[in-house]
mmCIF file of C-alpha atoms in Angstrom:
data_model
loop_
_atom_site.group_PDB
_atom_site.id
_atom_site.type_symbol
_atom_site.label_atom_id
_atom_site.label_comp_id
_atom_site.label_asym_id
_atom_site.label_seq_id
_atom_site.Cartn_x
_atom_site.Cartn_y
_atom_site.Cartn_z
ATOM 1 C CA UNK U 1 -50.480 4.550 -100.633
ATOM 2 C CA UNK U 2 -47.266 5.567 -99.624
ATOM 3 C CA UNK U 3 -44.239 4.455 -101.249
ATOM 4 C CA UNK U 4 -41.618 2.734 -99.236
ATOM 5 C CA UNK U 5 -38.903 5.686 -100.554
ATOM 6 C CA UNK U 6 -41.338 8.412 -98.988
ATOM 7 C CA UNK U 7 -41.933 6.516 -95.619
ATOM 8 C CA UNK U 8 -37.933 6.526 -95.347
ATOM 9 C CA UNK U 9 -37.528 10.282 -96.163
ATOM 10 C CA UNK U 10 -40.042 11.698 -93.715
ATOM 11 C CA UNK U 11 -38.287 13.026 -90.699
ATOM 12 C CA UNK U 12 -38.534 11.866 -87.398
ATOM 13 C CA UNK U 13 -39.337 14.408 -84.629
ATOM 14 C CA UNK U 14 -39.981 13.525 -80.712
ATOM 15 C CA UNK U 15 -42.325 15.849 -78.968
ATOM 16 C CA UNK U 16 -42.795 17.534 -75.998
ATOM 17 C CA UNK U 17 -45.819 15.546 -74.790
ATOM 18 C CA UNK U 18 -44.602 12.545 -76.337
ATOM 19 C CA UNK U 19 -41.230 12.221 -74.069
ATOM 20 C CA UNK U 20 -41.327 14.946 -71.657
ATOM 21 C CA UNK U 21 -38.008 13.299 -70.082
ATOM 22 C CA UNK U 22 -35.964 14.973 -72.799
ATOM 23 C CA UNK U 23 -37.530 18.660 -71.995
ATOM 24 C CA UNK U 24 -36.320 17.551 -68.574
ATOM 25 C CA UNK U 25 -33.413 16.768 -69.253
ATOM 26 C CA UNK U 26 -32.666 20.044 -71.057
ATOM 27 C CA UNK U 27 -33.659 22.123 -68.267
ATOM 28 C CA UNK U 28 -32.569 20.055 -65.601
ATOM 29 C CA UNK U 29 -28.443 20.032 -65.058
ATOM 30 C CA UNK U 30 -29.333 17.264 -62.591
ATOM 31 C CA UNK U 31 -30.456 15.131 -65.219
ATOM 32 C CA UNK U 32 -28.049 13.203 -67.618
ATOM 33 C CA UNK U 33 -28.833 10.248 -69.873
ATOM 34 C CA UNK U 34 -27.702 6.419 -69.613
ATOM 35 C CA UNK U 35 -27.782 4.044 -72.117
ATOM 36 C CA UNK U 36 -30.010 5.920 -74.071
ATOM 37 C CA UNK U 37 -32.871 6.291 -71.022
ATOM 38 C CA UNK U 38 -33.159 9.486 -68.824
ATOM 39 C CA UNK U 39 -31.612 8.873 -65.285
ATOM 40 C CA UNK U 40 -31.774 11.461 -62.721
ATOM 41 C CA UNK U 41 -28.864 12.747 -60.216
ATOM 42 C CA UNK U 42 -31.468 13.466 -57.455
ATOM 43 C CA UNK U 43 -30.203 11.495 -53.908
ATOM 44 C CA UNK U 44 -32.556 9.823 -52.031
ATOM 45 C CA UNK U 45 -33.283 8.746 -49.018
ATOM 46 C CA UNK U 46 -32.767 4.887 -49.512
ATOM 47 C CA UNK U 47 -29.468 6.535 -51.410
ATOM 48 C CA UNK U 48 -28.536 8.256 -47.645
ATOM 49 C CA UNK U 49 -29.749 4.868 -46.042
ATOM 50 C CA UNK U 50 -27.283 2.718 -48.051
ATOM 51 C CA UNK U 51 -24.325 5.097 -47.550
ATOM 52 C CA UNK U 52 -24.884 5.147 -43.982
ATOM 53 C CA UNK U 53 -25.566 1.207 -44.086
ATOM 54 C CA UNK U 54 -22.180 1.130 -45.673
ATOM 55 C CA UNK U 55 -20.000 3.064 -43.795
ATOM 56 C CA UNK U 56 -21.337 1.467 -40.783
ATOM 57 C CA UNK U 57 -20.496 -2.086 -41.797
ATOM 58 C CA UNK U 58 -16.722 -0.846 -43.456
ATOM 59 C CA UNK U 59 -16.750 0.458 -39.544
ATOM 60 C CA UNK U 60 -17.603 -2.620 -38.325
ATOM 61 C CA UNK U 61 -15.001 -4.568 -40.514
ATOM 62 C CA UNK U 62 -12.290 -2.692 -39.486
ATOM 63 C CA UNK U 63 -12.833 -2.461 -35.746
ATOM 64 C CA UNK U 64 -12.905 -6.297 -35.678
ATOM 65 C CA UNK U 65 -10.306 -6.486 -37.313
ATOM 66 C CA UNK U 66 -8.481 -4.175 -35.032
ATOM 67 C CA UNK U 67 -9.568 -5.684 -32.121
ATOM 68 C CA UNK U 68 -10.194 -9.106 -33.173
ATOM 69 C CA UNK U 69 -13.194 -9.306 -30.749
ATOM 70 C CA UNK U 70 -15.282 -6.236 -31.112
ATOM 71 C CA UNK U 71 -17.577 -4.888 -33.796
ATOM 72 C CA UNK U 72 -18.039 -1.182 -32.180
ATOM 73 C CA UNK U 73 -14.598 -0.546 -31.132
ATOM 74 C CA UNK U 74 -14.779 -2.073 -27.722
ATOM 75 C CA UNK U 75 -18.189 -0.485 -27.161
ATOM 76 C CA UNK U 76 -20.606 -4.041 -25.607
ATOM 77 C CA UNK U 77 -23.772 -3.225 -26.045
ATOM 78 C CA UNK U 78 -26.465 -5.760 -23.947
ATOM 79 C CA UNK U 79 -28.055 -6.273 -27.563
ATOM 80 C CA UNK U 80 -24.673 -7.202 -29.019
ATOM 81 C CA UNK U 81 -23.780 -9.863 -26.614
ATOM 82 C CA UNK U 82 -25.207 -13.736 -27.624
ATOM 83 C CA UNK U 83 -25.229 -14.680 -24.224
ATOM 84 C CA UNK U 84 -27.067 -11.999 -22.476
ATOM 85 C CA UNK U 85 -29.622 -12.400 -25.604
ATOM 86 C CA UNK U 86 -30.177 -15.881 -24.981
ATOM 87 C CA UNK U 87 -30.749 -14.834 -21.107
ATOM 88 C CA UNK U 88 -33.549 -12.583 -22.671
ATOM 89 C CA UNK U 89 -35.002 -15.138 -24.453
ATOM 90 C CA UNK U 90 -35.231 -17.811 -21.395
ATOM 91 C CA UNK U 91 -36.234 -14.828 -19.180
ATOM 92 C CA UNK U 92 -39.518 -13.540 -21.536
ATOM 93 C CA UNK U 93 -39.994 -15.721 -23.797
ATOM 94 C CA UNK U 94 -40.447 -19.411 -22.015
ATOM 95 C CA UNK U 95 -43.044 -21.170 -24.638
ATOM 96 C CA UNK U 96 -43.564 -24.619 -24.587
ATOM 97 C CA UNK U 97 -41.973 -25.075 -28.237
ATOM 98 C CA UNK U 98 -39.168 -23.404 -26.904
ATOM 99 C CA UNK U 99 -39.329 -25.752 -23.771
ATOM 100 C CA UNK U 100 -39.120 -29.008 -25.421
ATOM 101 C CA UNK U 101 -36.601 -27.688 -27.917
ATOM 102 C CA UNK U 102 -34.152 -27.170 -25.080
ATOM 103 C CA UNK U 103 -35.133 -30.336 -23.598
ATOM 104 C CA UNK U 104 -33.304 -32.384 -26.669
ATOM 105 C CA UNK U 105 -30.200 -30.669 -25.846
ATOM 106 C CA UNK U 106 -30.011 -30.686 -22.051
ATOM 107 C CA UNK U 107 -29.607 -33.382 -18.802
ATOM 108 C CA UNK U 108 -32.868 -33.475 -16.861
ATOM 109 C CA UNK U 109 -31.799 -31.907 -14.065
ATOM 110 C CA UNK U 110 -30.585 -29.125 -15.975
ATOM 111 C CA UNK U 111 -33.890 -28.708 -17.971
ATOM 112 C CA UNK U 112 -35.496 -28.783 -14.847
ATOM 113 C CA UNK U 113 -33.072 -25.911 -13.560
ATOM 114 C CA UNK U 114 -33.154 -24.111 -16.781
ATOM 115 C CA UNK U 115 -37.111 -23.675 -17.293
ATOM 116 C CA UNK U 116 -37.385 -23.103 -13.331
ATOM 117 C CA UNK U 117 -35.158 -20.020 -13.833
ATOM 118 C CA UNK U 118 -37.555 -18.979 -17.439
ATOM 119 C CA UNK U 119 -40.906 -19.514 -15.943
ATOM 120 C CA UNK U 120 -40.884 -18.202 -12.004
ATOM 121 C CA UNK U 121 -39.282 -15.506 -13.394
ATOM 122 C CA UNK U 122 -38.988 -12.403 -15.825
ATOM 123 C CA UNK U 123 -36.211 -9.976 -14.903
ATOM 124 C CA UNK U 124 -33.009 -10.355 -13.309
ATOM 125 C CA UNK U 125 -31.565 -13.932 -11.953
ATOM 126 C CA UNK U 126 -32.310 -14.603 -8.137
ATOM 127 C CA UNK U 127 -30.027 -17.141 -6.995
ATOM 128 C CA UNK U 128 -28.965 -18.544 -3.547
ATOM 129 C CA UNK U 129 -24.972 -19.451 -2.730
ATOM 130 C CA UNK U 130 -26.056 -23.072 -2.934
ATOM 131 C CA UNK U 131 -27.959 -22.501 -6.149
ATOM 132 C CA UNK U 132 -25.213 -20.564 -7.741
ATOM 133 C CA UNK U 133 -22.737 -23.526 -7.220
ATOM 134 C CA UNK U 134 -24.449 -24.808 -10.185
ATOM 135 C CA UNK U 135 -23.136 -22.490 -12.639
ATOM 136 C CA UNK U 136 -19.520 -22.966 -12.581
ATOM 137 C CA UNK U 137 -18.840 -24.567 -15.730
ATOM 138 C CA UNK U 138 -19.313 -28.177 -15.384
ATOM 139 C CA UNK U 139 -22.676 -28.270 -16.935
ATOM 140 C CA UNK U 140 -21.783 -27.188 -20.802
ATOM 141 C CA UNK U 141 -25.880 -26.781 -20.650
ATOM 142 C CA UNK U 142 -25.883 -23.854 -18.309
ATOM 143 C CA UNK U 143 -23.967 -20.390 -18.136
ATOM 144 C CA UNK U 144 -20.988 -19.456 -16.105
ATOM 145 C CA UNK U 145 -21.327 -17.434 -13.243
ATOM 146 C CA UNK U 146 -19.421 -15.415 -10.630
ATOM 147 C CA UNK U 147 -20.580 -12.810 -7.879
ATOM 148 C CA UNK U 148 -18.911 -9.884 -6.072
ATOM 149 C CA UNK U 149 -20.488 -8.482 -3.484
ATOM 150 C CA UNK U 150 -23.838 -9.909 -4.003
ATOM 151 C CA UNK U 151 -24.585 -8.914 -8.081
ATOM 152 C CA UNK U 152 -24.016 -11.676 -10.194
ATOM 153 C CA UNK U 153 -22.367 -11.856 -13.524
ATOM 154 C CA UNK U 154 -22.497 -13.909 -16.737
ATOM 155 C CA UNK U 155 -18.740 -14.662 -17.822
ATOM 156 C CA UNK U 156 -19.643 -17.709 -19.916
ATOM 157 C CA UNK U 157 -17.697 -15.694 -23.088
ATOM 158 C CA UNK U 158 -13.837 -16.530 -21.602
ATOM 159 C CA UNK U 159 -14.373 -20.807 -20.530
ATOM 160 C CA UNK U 160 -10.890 -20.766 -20.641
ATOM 161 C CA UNK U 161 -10.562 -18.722 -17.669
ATOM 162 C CA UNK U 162 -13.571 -19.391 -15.942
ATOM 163 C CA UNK U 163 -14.042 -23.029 -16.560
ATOM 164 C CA UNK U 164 -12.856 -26.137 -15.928
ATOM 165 C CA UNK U 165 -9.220 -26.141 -16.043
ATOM 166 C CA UNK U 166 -8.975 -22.540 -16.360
ATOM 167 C CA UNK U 167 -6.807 -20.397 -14.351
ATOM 168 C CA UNK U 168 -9.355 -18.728 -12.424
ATOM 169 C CA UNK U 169 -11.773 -21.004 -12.307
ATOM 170 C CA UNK U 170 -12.350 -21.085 -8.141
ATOM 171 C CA UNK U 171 -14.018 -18.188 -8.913
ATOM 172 C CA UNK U 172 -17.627 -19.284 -10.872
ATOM 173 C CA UNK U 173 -20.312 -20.524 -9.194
ATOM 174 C CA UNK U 174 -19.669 -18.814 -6.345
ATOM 175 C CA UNK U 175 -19.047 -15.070 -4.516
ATOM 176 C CA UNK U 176 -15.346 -14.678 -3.477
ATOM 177 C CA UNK U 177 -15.711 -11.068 -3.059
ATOM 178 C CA UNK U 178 -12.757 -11.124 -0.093
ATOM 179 C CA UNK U 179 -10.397 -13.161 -2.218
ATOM 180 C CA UNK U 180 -10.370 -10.618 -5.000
ATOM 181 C CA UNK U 181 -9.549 -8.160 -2.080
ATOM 182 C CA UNK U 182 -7.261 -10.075 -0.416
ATOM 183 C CA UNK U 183 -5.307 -12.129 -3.056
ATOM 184 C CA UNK U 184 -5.883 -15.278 -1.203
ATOM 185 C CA UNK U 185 -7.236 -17.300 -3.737
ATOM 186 C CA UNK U 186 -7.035 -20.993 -1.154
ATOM 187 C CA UNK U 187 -8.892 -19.785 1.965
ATOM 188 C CA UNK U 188 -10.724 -16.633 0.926
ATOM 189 C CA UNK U 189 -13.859 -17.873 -1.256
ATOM 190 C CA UNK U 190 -16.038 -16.093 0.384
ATOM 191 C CA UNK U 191 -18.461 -13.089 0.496
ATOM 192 C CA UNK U 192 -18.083 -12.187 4.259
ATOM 193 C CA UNK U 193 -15.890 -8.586 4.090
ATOM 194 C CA UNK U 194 -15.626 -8.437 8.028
ATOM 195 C CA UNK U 195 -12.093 -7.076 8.784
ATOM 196 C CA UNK U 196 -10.910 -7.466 5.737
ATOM 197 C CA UNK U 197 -10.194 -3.552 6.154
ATOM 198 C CA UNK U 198 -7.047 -4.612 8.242
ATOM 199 C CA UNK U 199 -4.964 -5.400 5.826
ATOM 200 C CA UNK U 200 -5.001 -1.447 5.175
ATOM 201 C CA UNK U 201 -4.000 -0.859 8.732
ATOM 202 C CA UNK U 202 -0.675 0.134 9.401
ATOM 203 C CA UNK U 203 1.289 -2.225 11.893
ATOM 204 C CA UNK U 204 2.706 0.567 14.450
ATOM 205 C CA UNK U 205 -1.026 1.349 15.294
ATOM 206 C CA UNK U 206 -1.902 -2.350 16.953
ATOM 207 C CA UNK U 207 -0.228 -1.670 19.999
ATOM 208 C CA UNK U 208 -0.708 1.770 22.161
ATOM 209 C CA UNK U 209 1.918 4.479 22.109
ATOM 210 C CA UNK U 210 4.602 4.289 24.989
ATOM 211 C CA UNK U 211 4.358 6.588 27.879
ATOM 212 C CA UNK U 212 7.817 6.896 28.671
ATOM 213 C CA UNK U 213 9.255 10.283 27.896
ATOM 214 C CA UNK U 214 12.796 10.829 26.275
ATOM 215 C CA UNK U 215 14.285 10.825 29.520
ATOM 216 C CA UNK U 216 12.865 8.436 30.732
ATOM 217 C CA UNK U 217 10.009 9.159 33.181
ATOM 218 C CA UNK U 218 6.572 8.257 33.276
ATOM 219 C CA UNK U 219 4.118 10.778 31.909
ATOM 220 C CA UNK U 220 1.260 12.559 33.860
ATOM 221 C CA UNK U 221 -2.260 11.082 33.813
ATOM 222 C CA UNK U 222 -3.063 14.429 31.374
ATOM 223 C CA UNK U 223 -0.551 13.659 28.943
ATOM 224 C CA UNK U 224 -1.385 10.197 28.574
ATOM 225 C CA UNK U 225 -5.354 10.591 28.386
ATOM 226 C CA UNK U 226 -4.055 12.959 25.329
ATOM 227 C CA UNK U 227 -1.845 10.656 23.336
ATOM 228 C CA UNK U 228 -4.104 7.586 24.148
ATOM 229 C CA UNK U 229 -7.097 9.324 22.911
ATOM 230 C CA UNK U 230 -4.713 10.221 19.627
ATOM 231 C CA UNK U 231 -3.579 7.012 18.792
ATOM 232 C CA UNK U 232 -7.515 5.541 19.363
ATOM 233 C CA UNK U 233 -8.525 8.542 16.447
ATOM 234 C CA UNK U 234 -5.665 6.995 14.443
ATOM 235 C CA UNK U 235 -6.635 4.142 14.466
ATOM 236 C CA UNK U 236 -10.210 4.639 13.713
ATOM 237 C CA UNK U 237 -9.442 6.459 10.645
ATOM 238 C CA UNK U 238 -7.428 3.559 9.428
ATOM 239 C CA UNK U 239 -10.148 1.365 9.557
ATOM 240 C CA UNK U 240 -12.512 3.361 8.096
ATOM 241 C CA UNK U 241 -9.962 4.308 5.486
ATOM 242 C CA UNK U 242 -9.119 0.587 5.234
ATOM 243 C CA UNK U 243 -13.307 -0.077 4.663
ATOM 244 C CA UNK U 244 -13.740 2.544 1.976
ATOM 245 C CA UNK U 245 -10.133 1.231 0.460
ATOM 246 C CA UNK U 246 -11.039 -2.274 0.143
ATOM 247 C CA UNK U 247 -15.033 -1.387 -1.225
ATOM 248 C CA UNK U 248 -13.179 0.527 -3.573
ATOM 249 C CA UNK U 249 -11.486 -2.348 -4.752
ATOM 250 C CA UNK U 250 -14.404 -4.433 -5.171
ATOM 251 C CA UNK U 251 -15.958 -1.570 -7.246
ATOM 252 C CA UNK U 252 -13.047 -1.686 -9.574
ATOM 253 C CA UNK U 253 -13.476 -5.620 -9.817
ATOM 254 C CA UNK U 254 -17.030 -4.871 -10.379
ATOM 255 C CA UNK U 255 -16.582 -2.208 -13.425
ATOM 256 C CA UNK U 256 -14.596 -4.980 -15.115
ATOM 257 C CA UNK U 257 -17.733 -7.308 -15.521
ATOM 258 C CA UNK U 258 -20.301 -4.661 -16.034
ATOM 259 C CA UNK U 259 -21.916 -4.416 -19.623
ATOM 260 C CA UNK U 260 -20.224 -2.359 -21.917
ATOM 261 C CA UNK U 261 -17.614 -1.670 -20.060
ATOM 262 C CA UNK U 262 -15.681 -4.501 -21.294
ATOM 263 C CA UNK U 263 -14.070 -6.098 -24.085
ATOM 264 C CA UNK U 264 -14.891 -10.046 -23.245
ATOM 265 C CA UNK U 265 -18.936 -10.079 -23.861
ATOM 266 C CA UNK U 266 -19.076 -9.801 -19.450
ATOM 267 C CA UNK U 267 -22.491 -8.812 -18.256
ATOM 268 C CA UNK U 268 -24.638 -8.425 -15.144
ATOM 269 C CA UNK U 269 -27.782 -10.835 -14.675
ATOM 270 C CA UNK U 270 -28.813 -10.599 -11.272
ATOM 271 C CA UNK U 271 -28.088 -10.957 -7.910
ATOM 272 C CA UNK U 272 -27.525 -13.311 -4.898
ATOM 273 C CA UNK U 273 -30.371 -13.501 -2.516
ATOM 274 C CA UNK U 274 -29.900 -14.254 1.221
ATOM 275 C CA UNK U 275 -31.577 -14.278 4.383
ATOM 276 C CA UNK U 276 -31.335 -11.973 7.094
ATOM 277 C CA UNK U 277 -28.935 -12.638 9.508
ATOM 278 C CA UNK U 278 -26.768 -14.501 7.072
ATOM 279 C CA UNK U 279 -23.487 -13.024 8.209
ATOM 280 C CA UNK U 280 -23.752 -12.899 11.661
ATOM 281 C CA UNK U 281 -24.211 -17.029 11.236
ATOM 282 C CA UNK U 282 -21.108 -17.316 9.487
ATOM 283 C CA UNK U 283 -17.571 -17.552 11.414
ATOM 284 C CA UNK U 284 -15.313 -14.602 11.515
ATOM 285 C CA UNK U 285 -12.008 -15.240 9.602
ATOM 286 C CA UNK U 286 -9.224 -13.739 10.798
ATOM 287 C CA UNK U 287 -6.745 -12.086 7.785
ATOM 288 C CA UNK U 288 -5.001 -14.651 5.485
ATOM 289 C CA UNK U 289 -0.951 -14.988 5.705
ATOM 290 C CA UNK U 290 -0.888 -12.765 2.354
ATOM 291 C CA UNK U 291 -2.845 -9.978 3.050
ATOM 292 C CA UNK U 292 -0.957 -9.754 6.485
ATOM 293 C CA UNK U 293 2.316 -9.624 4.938
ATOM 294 C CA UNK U 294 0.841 -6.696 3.119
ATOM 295 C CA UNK U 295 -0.198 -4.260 5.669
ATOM 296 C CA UNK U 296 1.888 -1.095 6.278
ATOM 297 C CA UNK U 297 4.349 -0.682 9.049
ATOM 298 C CA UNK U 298 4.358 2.687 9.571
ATOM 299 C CA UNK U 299 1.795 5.364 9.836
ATOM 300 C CA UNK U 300 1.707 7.623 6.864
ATOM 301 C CA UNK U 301 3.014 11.149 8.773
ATOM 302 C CA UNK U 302 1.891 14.315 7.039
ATOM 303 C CA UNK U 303 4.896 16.990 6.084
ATOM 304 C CA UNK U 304 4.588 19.334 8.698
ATOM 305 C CA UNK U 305 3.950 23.094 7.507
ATOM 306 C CA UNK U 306 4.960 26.598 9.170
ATOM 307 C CA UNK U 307 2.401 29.298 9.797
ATOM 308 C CA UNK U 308 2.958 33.002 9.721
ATOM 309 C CA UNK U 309 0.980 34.873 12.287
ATOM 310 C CA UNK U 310 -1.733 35.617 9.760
ATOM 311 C CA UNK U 311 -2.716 31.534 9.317
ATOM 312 C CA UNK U 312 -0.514 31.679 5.509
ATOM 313 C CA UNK U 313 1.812 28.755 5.053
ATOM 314 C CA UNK U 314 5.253 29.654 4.391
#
């Protein structure tokens, strides 16, 4: 039997087999030790994963903290905005749980509204003018809404403006596409765009050019057929210019509510549906005070430019 002096002055060796993490770790300069077990300096991919994972949200921090509304630097994604998911969810995913869950939450004529909308329905919001009436911020139940030129868009993110009390608040529930053109917030509510083009036309073109020459005298039946056909071509290309003008404006209006390209959580959900023949049954307006005020005087002339003989300015 061994003696309890010899067991204590045997020496202790670690082999190979026994612990092949210290061979490892001799031969490996990726290797190191910590707290006495072998821990190796290989990167994985959960390792790439959280570093990614990290930056992202130190990203995230600091743009809304920049911006103080956005987590992507301004950058709206559809996904990222709550309203547009809760649109989703109403839009595909209308089961009865969900159903009565609303219900404890909502009037009865908005239930009735709301699940009408979920289950006739799974894509973008149809809605007549009459229908769209309904969501202009009165009913804390239902989203805000506002058209131009026929799409319609969720703005329920800004109540402030858009709701009751809020500075702009003529606007939901409704499409005003010729007030946003015009600027006449009291008597231009509505979607009809018919002349609104005017407003673009210069004054001096309204009445036809004077056939008086400098001295006085009448001018031949040529020269007139000339300068009245002139002054008709003007005028034409106002208008038209006027038409493309004032679309243009409406497209500008329009780029401000689109998804993603703004910074208040905006978003398209549809559009308005109407029947044929719907414009033709409303009455032509004739161009608000304001946007008559507005209109040019004068015809825009062009700089007139010399020609050598061989057709080069000069």
């Amino acid at each position: 039997m061994s003696t309890l002096s010899e067991l204590r002055s045997r020496p202790t060796t670690t082999s190979a087999k026994a612990n092949p993490d210290i061979k490892s770790a001799e031969t490996d300069p990726r290797a190191t030790f910590a707290d006495g077990d072998f821990v190796s300096k290989r990167i994985g991919v959960l390792d790439v994963l959280r570093i990614i994972g990290g930056l992202f949200l130190l990203s995230s921090a600091l743009s809304y903290f920049v911006t103080n509304d956005s987590i992507l630097w301004g950058y709206r994604p559809a996904f990222t905005v709550p309203a547009q998911i809760t649109a989703w969810m109403v839009s595909f995913f209308p089961c009865l749980q969900f159903a009565h869950f609303i219900r404890l939450f909502v009037s009865p004529n908005d239930y009735r509204l709301l699940m009408l909308q979920a289950f006739s329905q799974k894509g973008p919001v149809l809605l007549t003018d009459s229908e769209l009436l309904l969501y202009n911020g009165t009913r804390p139940s239902l989203p805000i809404y506002l058209a131009l030129n026929g799409t319609i868009y969720d703005v329920s993110t800004s109540p402030q403006t858009y709701g009751p009390g809020g500075s702009y608040h003529f606007f939901a529930g409704r499409d005003a596409s010729r007030a946003f053109v015009t600027g006449c917030f009291q008597t231009d509510l509505t979607p009809d765009m018919r002349g609104v083009e005017e407003m673009y036309v210069p004054l001096d073109l309204d009445t036809e050019p004077s056939y008086i020459d400098g001295e006085g005298h009448e001018l031949g039946k040529e020269e007139r057929r000339k300068m009245r056909a002139e002054w008709k071509s003007k005028k034409a290309q106002a208008w038209k210019k006027g038409r493309e003008r004032a679309m243009k404006t409406i497209a500008g209006w329009q780029s401000r509510f689109e998804t993603g390209k703004n910074q208040k959580g905006y978003f398209e959900v549809g559009r308005v549906v109407r029947e044929e023949g719907w414009l033709e049954k409303m009455e032509k307006r004739e161009l608000c005070p304001k946007a008559k005020e507005a209109r040019p005087k004068n015809t825009p002339t062009r700089k007139a430019v010399e020609i050598d003989a061989e057709g080069n300015p000069y």
